[in-house]
Amino acid sequence: MRVYIPATWPMLRKLVANERLDPVGGTAFALTPKLRESYTVGDDDELEYAAMSEAARASLRLLSVEFGLGEDSTPARRIVVAADLDDIALRPDLDDGAVRIRGPVELSSIAAVHVDTADAEFAVRQAAGVIDAADLGDLDAEFLIGEAEDHELAWYDPGEVAFLVELG
């Protein structure tokens, strides 16, 4: 199953160094039966995009924590790692597309890495600062989240990630 794993720049650096990704809490997103049921229309590609979008929003939450810990040098870019895995469990206690990954994700299982471009950094940094307020219904915060989500993530082949990290 294709899963979308929220990540941050430091996690990407570790992926390059260790050739494996350790998802925070084992959390990822996928086209689950519950996600499919929550949409009245949409083909598999559109629903996969919805799962990836949930992972991108979760990446904002991870960035919020890093910035809150004083890691201001972390690039303000949402990162989603797409991987093909078999050993996952559904998470009905979380969002419709949430799944749990058991263990680290090996580089050989990664299909693509999606990363914000530099022009999204201002919007992403603002969004990361208000993600909790948006989750609690603050409309101004939700507007800032929307500003970040208006930026499309760039696609990278797993073989390009080392160069991306080096340039970043």
Short mmCIF file of C-alpha atoms in Angstrom, two decimals, residues 18-127:
data_model
loop_
_atom_site.label_atom_id
_atom_site.label_comp_id
_atom_site.label_asym_id
_atom_site.label_seq_id
_atom_site.Cartn_x
_atom_site.Cartn_y
_atom_site.Cartn_z
CA ASN A 18 20.97 6.08 7.61
CA GLU A 19 19.09 5.04 4.45
CA ARG A 20 15.94 4.70 6.51
CA LEU A 21 13.18 6.94 7.80
CA ASP A 22 11.80 6.71 11.32
CA PRO A 23 8.24 8.07 11.21
CA VAL A 24 7.24 10.01 14.33
CA GLY A 25 4.93 7.74 16.30
CA GLY A 26 4.73 5.42 13.31
CA THR A 27 2.07 7.73 11.86
CA ALA A 28 1.41 7.96 8.14
CA PHE A 29 -1.56 8.48 5.82
CA ALA A 30 -2.99 6.33 3.05
CA LEU A 31 -6.07 5.71 0.93
CA THR A 32 -7.91 3.72 3.59
CA PRO A 33 -11.47 2.38 3.32
CA LYS A 34 -12.58 5.07 5.80
CA LEU A 35 -11.00 7.82 3.67
CA ARG A 36 -12.68 6.43 0.55
CA GLU A 37 -16.07 6.44 2.35
CA SER A 38 -15.64 10.06 3.44
CA TYR A 39 -15.63 11.28 -0.19
CA THR A 40 -18.71 11.03 -2.38
CA VAL A 41 -16.73 11.46 -5.59
CA GLY A 42 -13.13 11.08 -6.67
CA ASP A 43 -10.97 8.49 -8.32
CA ASP A 44 -8.03 6.78 -6.67
CA ASP A 45 -5.58 9.47 -7.79
CA GLU A 46 -7.69 12.22 -6.21
CA LEU A 47 -8.09 10.25 -3.00
CA GLU A 48 -4.35 9.50 -2.86
CA TYR A 49 -3.80 13.26 -3.19
CA ALA A 50 -6.15 13.79 -0.22
CA ALA A 51 -4.08 11.34 1.85
CA MET A 52 -0.88 13.13 0.82
CA SER A 53 -2.45 16.47 1.77
CA GLU A 54 -3.22 15.11 5.25
CA ALA A 55 0.43 14.10 5.57
CA ALA A 56 1.52 17.59 4.47
CA ARG A 57 -0.67 19.10 7.20
CA ALA A 58 0.85 16.68 9.71
CA SER A 59 4.28 17.89 8.56
CA LEU A 60 3.19 21.38 9.67
CA ARG A 61 2.50 19.94 13.12
CA LEU A 62 6.01 18.44 13.23
CA LEU A 63 7.49 21.77 12.17
CA SER A 64 5.50 23.51 14.89
CA VAL A 65 7.14 21.29 17.48
CA GLU A 66 10.63 21.84 16.06
CA PHE A 67 10.18 25.61 15.96
CA GLY A 68 8.73 25.50 19.49
CA LEU A 69 11.91 23.76 20.66
CA GLY A 70 14.01 26.56 19.21
CA GLU A 71 15.05 24.79 16.02
CA ASP A 72 14.58 27.97 13.99
CA SER A 73 17.30 26.98 11.52
CA THR A 74 15.13 24.10 10.28
CA PRO A 75 13.93 24.98 6.76
CA ALA A 76 10.24 25.83 6.88
CA ARG A 77 9.23 23.30 4.26
CA ARG A 78 6.59 20.62 4.48
CA ILE A 79 7.94 17.20 3.55
CA VAL A 80 5.97 14.08 2.66
CA VAL A 81 7.72 10.79 1.97
CA ALA A 82 5.73 8.38 -0.21
CA ALA A 83 6.54 4.71 0.38
CA ASP A 84 5.14 1.34 -0.61
CA LEU A 85 4.69 -0.82 2.49
CA ASP A 86 2.82 -3.95 3.44
CA ASP A 87 3.05 -3.92 7.23
CA ILE A 88 0.63 -1.17 8.26
CA ALA A 89 -2.34 -0.97 10.60
CA LEU A 90 -5.41 1.22 10.24
CA ARG A 91 -5.91 3.95 12.84
CA PRO A 92 -9.66 4.45 13.24
CA ASP A 93 -8.94 6.60 16.32
CA LEU A 94 -7.38 9.32 14.16
CA ASP A 95 -8.15 10.99 10.83
CA ASP A 96 -9.85 9.00 8.07
CA GLY A 97 -6.59 8.31 6.25
CA ALA A 98 -4.33 7.71 9.25
CA VAL A 99 -2.34 4.47 9.46
CA ARG A 100 0.42 3.16 11.70
CA ILE A 101 3.71 1.93 10.31
CA ARG A 102 5.57 -0.75 12.20
CA GLY A 103 9.24 0.10 12.33
CA PRO A 104 11.51 2.20 10.15
CA VAL A 105 10.99 2.70 6.41
CA GLU A 106 13.94 1.54 4.34
CA LEU A 107 15.13 3.74 1.49
CA SER A 108 14.38 0.91 -0.95
CA SER A 109 10.65 1.20 -0.06
CA ILE A 110 10.48 4.92 -0.81
CA ALA A 111 8.80 5.82 -4.09
CA ALA A 112 9.12 9.63 -3.94
CA VAL A 113 9.76 12.57 -1.67
CA HIS A 114 7.55 15.66 -1.87
CA VAL A 115 8.99 18.95 -0.55
CA ASP A 116 7.93 22.58 -0.51
CA THR A 117 10.02 24.90 -2.64
CA ALA A 118 11.81 27.90 -1.14
CA ASP A 119 9.01 30.28 -2.15
CA ALA A 120 6.66 28.53 0.31
CA GLU A 121 8.87 29.03 3.38
CA PHE A 122 7.26 32.25 4.64
CA ALA A 123 3.73 30.82 4.41
CA VAL A 124 4.80 27.47 5.90
CA ARG A 125 6.53 29.14 8.87
CA GLN A 126 3.41 31.20 9.58
CA ALA A 127 1.17 28.14 9.24
#
